[in-house]
Coordinates of C-alpha atoms in Angstrom, one line a residue:
X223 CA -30.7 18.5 19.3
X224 CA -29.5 16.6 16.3
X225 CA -32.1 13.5 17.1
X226 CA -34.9 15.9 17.4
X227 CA -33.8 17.9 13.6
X228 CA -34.6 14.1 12.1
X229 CA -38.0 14.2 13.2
X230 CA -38.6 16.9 10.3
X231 CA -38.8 16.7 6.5
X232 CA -38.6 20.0 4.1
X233 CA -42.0 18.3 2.9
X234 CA -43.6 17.7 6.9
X235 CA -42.4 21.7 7.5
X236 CA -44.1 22.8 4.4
X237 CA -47.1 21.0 5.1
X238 CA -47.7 22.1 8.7
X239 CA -46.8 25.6 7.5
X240 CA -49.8 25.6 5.1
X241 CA -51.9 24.1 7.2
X242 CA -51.2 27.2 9.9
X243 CA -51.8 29.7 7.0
X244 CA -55.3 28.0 6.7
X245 CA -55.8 28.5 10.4
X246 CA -54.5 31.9 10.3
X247 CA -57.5 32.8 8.2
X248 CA -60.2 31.7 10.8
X249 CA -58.2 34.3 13.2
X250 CA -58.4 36.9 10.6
X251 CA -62.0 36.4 9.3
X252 CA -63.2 36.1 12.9
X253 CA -60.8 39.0 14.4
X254 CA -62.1 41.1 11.2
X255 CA -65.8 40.6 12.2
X256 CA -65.4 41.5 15.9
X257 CA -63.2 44.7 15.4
X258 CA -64.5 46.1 12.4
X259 CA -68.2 46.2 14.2
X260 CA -66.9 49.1 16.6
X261 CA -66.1 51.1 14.1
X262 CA -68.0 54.3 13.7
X263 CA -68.5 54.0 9.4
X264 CA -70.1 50.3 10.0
X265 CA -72.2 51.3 12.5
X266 CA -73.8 54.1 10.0
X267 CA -74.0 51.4 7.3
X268 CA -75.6 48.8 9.6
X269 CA -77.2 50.6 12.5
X270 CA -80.3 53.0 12.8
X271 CA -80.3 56.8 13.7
X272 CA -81.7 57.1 17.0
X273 CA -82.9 61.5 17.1
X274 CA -83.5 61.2 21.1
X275 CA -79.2 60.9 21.0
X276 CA -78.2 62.2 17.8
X277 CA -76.5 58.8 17.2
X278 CA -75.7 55.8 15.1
X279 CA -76.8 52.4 16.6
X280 CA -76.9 48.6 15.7
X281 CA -79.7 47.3 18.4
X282 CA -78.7 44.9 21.0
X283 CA -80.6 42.0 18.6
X284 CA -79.2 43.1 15.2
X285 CA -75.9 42.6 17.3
X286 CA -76.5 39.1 19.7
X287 CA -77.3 37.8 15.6
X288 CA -74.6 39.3 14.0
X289 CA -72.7 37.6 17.0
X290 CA -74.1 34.2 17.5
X291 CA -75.3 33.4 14.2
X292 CA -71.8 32.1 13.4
X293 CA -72.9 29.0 15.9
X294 CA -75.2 27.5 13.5
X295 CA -73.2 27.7 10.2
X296 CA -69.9 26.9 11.7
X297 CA -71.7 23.4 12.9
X298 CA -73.0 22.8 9.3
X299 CA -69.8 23.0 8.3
X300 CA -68.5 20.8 11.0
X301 CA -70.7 18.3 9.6
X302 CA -70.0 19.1 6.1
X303 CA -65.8 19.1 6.9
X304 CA -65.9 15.8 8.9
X305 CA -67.8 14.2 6.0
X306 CA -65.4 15.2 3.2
X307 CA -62.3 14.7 5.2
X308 CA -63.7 10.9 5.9
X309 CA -64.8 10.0 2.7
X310 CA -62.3 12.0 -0.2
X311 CA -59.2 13.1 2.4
X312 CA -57.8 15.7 4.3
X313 CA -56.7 17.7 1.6
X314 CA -59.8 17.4 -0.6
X315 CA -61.5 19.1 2.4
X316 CA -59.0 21.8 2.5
X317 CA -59.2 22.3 -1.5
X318 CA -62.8 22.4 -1.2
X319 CA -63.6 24.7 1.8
X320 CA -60.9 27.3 0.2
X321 CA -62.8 27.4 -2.7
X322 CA -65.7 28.0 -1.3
X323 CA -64.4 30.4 1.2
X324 CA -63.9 32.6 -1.9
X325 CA -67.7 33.0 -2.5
X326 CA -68.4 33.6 1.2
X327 CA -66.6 36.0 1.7
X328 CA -67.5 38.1 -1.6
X329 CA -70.7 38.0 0.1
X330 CA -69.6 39.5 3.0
X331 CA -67.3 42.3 1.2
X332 CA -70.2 43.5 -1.0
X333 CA -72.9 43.6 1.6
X334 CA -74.9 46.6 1.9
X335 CA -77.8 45.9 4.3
X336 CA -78.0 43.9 7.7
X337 CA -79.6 40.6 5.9
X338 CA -76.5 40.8 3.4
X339 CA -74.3 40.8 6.5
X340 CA -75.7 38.6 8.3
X341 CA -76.1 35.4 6.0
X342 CA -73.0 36.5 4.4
X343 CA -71.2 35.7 8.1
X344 CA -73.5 32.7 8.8
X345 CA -72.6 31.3 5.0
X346 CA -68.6 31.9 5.7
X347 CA -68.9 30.4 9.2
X348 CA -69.5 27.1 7.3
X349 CA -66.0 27.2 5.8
X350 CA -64.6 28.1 9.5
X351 CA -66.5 24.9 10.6
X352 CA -64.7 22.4 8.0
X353 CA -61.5 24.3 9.0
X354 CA -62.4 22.9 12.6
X355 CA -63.2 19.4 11.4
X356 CA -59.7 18.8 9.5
X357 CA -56.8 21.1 10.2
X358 CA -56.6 20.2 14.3
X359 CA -56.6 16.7 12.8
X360 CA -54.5 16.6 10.0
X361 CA -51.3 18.3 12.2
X362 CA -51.7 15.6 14.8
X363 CA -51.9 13.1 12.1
X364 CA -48.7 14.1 10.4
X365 CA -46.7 14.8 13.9
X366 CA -44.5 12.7 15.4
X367 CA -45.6 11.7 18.7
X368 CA -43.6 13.5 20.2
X369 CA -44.0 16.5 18.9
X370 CA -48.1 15.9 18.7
X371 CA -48.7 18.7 21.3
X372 CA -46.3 21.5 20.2
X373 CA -47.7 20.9 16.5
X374 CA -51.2 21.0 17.7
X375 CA -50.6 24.1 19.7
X376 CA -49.5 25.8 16.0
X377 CA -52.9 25.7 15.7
X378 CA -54.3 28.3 17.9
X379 CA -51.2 30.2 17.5
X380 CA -52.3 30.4 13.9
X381 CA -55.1 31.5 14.4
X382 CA -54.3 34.3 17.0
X383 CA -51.7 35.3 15.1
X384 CA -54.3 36.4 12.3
X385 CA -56.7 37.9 14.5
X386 CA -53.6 40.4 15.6
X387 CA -52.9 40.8 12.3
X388 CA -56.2 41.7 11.3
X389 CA -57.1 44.2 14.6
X390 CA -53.9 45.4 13.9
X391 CA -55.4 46.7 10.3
X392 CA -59.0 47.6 12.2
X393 CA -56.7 49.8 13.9
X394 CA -55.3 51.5 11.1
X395 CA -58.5 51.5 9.0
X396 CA -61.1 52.8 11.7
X397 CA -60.0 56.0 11.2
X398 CA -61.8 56.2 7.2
X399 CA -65.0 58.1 6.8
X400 CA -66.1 55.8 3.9
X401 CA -66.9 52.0 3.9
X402 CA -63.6 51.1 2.8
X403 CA -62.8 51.4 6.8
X404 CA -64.3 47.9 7.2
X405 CA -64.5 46.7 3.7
X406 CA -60.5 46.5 3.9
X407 CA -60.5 44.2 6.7
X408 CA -62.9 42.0 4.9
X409 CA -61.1 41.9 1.3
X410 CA -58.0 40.3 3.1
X411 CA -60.1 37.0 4.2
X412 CA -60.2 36.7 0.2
X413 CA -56.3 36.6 0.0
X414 CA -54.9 32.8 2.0
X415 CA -58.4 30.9 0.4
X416 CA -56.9 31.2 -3.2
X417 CA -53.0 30.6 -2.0
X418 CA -54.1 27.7 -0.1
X419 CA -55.8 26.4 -2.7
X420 CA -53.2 26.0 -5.3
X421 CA -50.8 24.7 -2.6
X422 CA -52.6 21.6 -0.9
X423 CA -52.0 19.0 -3.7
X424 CA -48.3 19.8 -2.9
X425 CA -48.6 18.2 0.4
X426 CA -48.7 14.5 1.1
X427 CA -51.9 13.6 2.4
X428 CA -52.0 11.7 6.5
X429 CA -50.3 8.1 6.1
X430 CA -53.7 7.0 8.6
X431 CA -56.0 8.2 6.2
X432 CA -54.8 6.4 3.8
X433 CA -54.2 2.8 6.4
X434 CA -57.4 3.4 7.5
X435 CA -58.9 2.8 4.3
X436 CA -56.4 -0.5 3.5
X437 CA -54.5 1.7 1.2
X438 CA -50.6 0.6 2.4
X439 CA -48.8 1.1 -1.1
X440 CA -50.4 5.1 -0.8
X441 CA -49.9 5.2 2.8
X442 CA -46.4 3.9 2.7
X443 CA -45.7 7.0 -0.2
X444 CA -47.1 9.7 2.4
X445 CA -44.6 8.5 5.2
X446 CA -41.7 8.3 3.0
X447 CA -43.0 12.0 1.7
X448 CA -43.0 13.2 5.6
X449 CA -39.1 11.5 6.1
X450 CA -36.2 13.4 6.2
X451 CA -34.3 12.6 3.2
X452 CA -31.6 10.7 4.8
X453 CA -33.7 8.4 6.6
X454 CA -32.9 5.1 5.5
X455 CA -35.3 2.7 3.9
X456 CA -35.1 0.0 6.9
X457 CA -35.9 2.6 9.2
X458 CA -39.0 4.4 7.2
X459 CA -40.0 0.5 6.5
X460 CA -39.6 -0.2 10.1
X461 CA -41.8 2.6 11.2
X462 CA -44.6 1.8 8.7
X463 CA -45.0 -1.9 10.1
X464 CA -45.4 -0.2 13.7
X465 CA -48.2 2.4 12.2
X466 CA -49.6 -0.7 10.1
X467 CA -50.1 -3.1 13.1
X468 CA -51.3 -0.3 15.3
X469 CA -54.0 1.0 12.7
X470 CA -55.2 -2.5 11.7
X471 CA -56.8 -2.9 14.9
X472 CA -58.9 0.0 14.2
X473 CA -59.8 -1.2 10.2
X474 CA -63.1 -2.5 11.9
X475 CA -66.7 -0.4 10.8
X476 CA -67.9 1.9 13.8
X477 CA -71.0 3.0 13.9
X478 CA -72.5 5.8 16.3
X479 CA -73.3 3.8 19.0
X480 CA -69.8 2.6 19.1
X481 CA -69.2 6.4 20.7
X482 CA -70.7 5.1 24.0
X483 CA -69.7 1.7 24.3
X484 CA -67.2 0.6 27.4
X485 CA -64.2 1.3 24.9
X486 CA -65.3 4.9 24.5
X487 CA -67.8 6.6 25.9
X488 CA -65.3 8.1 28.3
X489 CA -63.5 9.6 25.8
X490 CA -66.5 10.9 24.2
X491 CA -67.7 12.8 27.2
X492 CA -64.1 14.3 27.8
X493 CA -64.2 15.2 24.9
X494 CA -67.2 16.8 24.5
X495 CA -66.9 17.9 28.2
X496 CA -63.4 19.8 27.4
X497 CA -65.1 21.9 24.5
X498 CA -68.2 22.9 26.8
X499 CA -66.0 24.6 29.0
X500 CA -63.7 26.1 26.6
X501 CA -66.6 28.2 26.1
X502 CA -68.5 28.5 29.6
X503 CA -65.8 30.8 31.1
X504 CA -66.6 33.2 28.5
X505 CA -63.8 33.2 26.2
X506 CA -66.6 34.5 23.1
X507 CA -67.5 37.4 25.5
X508 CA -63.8 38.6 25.2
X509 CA -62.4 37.5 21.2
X510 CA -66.2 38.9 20.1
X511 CA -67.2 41.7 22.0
X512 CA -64.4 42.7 23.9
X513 CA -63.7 45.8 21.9
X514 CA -67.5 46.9 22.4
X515 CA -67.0 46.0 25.9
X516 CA -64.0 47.5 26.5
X517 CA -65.4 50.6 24.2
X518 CA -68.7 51.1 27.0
X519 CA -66.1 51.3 29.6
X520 CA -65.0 54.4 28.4
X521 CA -61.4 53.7 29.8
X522 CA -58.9 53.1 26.6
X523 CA -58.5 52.9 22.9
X524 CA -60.6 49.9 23.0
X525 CA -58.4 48.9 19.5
X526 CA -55.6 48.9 21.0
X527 CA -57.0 46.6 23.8
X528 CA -57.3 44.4 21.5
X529 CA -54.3 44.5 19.5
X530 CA -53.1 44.0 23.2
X531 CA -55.3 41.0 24.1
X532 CA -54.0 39.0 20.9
X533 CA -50.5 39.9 21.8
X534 CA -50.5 38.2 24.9
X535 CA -52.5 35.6 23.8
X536 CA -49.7 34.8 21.1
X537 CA -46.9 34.8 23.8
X538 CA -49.4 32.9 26.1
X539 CA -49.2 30.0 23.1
X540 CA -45.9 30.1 22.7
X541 CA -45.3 29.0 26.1
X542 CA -47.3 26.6 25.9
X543 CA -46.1 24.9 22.7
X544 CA -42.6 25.3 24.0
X545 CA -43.8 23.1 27.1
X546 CA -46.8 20.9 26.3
X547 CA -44.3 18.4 25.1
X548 CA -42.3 18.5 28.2
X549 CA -44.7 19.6 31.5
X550 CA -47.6 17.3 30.0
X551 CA -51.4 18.3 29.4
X552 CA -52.9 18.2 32.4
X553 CA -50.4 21.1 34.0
X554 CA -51.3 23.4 31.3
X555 CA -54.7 22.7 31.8
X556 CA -54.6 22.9 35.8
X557 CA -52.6 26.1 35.3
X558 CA -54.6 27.8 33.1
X559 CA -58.1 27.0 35.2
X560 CA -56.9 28.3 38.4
X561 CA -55.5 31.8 36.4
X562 CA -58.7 32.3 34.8
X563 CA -60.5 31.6 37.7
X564 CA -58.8 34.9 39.8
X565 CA -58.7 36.8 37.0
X566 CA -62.4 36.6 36.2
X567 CA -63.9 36.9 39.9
X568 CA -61.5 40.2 40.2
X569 CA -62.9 41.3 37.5
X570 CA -66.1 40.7 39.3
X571 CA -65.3 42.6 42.1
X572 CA -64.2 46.1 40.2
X573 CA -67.6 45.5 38.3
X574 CA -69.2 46.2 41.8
X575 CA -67.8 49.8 42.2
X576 CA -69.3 52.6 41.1
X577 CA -69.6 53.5 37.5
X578 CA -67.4 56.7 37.6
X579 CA -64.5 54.8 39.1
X580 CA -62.0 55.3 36.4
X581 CA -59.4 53.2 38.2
X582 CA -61.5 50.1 38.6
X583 CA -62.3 50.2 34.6
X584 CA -58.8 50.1 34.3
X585 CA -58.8 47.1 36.5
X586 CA -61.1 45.4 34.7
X587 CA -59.9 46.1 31.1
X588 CA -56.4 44.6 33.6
X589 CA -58.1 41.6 34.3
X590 CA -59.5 40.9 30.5
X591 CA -55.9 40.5 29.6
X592 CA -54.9 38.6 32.2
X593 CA -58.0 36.5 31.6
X594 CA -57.3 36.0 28.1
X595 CA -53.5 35.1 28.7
X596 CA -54.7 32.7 30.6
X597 CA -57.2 31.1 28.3
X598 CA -54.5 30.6 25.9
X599 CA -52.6 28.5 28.0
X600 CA -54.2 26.4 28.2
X601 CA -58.1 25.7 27.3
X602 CA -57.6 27.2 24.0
X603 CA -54.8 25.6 22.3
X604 CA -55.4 22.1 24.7
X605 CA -58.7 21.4 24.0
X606 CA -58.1 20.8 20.3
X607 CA -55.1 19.2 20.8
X608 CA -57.0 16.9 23.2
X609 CA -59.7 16.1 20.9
X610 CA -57.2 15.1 18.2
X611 CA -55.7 12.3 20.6
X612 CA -58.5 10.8 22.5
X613 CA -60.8 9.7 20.3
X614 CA -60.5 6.2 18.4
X615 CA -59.4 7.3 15.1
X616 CA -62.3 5.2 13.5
X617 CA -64.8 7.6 15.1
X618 CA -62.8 10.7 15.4
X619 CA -64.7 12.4 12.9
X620 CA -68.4 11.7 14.9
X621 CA -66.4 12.1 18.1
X622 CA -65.6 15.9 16.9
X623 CA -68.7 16.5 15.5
X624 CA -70.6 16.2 18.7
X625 CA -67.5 17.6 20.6
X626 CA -67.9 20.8 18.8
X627 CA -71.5 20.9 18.5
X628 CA -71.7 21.4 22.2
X629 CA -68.5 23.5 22.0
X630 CA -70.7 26.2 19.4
X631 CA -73.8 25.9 21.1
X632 CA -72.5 26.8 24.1
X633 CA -70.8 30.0 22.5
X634 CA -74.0 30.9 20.7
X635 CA -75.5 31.1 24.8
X636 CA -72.8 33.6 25.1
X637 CA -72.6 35.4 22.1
X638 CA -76.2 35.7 22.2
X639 CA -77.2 37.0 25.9
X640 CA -74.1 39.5 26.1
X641 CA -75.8 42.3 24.5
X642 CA -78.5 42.5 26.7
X643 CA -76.5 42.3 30.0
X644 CA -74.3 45.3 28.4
X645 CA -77.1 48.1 29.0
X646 CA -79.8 49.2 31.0
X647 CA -81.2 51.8 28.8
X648 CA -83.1 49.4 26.9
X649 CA -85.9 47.4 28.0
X650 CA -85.3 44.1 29.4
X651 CA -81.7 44.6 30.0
X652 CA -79.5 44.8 32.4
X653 CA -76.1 46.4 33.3
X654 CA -73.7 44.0 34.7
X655 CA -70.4 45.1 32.9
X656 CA -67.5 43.8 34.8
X657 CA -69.6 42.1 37.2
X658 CA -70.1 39.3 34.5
X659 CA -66.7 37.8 35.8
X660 CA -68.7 36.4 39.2
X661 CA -70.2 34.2 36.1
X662 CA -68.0 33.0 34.1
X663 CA -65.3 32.6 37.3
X664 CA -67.7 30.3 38.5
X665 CA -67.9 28.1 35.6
X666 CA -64.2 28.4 34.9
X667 CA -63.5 26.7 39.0
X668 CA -65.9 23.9 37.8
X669 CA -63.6 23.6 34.6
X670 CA -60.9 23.0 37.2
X671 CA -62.1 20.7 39.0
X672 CA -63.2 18.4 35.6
X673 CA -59.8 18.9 34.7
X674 CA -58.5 17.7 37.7
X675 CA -60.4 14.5 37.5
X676 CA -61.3 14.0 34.0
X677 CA -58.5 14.8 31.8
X678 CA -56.1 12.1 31.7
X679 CA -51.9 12.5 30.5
X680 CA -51.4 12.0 27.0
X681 CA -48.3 13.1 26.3
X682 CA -45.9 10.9 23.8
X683 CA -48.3 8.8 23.6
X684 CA -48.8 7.8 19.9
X685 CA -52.7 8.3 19.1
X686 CA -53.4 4.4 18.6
X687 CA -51.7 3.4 21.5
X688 CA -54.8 5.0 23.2
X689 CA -56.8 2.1 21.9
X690 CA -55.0 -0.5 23.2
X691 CA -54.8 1.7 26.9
X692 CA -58.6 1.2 26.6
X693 CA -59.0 -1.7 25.3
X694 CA -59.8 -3.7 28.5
X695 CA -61.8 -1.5 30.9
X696 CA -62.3 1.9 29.0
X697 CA -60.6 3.9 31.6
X698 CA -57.3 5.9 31.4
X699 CA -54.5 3.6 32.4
X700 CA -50.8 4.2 33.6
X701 CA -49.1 5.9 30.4
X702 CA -46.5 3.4 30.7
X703 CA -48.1 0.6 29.3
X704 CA -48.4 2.1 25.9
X705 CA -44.7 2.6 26.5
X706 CA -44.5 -1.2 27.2
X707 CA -46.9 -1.7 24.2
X708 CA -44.6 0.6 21.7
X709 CA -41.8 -1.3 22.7
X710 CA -43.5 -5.0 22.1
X711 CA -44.5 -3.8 18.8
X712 CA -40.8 -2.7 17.3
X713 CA -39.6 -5.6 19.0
X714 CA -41.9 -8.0 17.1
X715 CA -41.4 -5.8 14.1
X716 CA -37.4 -6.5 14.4
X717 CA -38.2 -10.4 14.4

């Protein structure tokens, strides 16, 4: 226990907890979205009166946009983040998203028609996108190795953690006749922006930014930042040399074609692979519309469904950060695929019985749970942990651009088509309900079977130890050699 307490400075703890208050936003501002469009005061605001039913109602397109629009402007700002975290640094990207997060969401808060909405969300989805490009990156840049995949995790944990937060407030707030019921919800995304803001230049920016640019005298004042204070200077010396002759292998220009050369290209399509099927199972049909869903079934408080989905989500991601370090990757991953996979097709199954079956809603709102539980295990949390280690740090940036380009596009497919499976009182609809399970369990046996073969072991492994693994043949080798490798290096280090 005592070796593992000198792996962390006051300074590393403060800057991974600020950087999981940043992520904790992108929970709330997406879990705020979601809940608050169930809520009967948004729906008047938003909706039209229909005089056949005597009812509010936002039609199935209003809502497939309100849903899926997000795709586009979160990959602007993918583009956006990965280009300002390359060129100025990780915390100038975080300064400057935050900043602008503050107008995007004022937007959002004052908006009175559907248009107002909905470029309001699109515009905010643009900070959530540079929040994808550098937070996942910065923690696994400042970890220790081996504590990469635990730090990663805090992450998603962050980010789950504000989406209960914020359904958790839905909950209380749904209640309200006025527009404050959802206007509340929305004010809060205002509140981490402006602390963050006026907290990032207190944190050291990543020692590999910095080498990777052939700044050592900066690079060398991160590390010693990230120390522990009574780590000697021969030993934080010692350990820069290591990082030094790892990253000056990597000082070379890459271009985009570099992405699919020998050295690479099967990291690229892991990569980009892994974020496809974080998606394909259908984990956007439960975070976006699972308290509509649950809401048609006509089963349970579909708020408190929720706040119960993000429950077990955070104590699925606790487990996992508590043994990603020690059970690996690829267990998490194989784990979590097979779960998924029997959760989803029994949820297929109850879909098939008849619509008055009270039980079998229960089942399936069951099964969502259980499906989400085991999302978190492992394809939620893993994927971005994965996408921080396997690419060449070089091209990381490119290597997550198209990585979650695919990754949004496929969950503007399903954001966008679930309204019109949800009904069949509307033209060109249909009503699948629980029986969309048989769908995404299908994808989500595929996922298993990538996994299986695709997703290689990367755990300890520092992240440009990777290169040298790949350096001959561009396939995943036997971990150990990088072991050999880290060895060889302190031993030439000590000479």
């Amino acid at each position: 226990m005592a070796s593992q307490k000198k792996e962390f400075s006051s300074v590393l703890l403060f800057s991974t907890a600020l950087l999981a208050l940043s992520a904790f936003n992108y929970g709330l501002s997406d879990q705020a979205f979601s809940s608050c469009q169930a809520m009967d005061s948004f729906i008047r605001q938003f909706g039209k009166y229909d005089a056949s039913t005597d009812a509010w109602a936002i039609p199935a397109l209003y809502t497939s946009m309100y849903n899926s629009i997000k795709a586009a402007g979160q990959i602007v700002g993918v583009f956006i983040g990965g280009y300002v975290s390359n060129t100025w640094g990780r915390r100038m990207c975080i300064f400057t998203m935050s900043i602008y997060a503050l107008g995007s969401a004022s937007v959002i808060i004052s908006a009175t028609t559907q248009a107002q909405l909905q470029s309001g969300r699109a515009l905010h989805y643009i900070y959530l996108g540079m929040q994808l490009a550098v937070i996942p990156t910065f923690l696994a840049e400042l970890a220790p190795a081996k504590n990469r995949g635990g730090m990663g995790v805090i992450y998603w944990l962050s980010i789950k953690a504000g989406g209960l937060f914020i359904t958790g407030v839905a909950r209380a707030t749904k209640k309200m006749t006025t527009d404050a019921a959802w206007r509340i919800p929305f004010g809060l995304i205002l509140v981490i922006p402006f602390v963050v803001l006026c907290l990032v230049w207190f944190i050291p920016e990543s020692p590999r930014w910095y080498l990777l640019r052939d700044r050592h005298s900066e690079s060398l004042e991160s590390l010693i930042r990230l120390k522990p204070k009574n780590s000697s200077e021969e030993q934080i010396h010692q350990d820069f040399e290591i990082l030094s002759a790892k990253v000056a292998e990597q000082l070379q220009k890459k271009s985009f074609k570099d992405l699919f050369n020998r050295q690479n290209r099967q990291r690229t399509f892991v990569v980009a692979a892994a974020n496809f099927f974080q998606q394909a199972t259908g984990q956007a049909f439960a975070s976006q519309y699972g308290t509509l869903f649950v809401k048609q079934l006509k089963s349970v408080n579909p708020f408190s469904v929720t706040l119960g989905t993000n429950a077990v989500d955070i104590g699925a991601i606790i487990i996992t950060a508590s043994l990603i370090d020690v059970v690996g990757r690829r267990a998490l991953f194989h784990t979590s695929s097979i779960f998924q996979t029997i959760s989803l097709m029994t949820m297929g199954g109850l879909g098939t019985a008849d619509s008055s079956n009270l039980d079998a809603k229960k089942g399936i709102v069951a099964m969502l749970l259980i499906f989400s539980f085991s999302w978190s295990l492992g394809w939620a949390p893993l994927v971005y942990v994965l996408g921080t280690e396997l690419p060449s740090s070089p091209l990381r940036e490119m290597t997550l651009q198209i990585a979650y380009t695919v990754k949004l596009i496929t969950e503007f497919a399903v954001t966008f088509t679930y309204p019109y499976m949800e009904t069949a009182d509307t033209p060109h609809h249909v009503d699948i309900g629980g029986r969309l399970g048989f769908i995404y369990g299908s994808l989500s046996a595929v996922a298993f079977v990538f996994g299986w073969f695709c997703i290689p072991e990367t755990r300890r492994l520092e992240i440009e130890d990777l290169d040298r693994q790949l350096a001959l043949d561009g396939k995943f080798e036997d971990i150990e050699e990088s072991k050999q490798f880290e060895r060889a290096t302190v031993k030439e280090v000590s000479n």
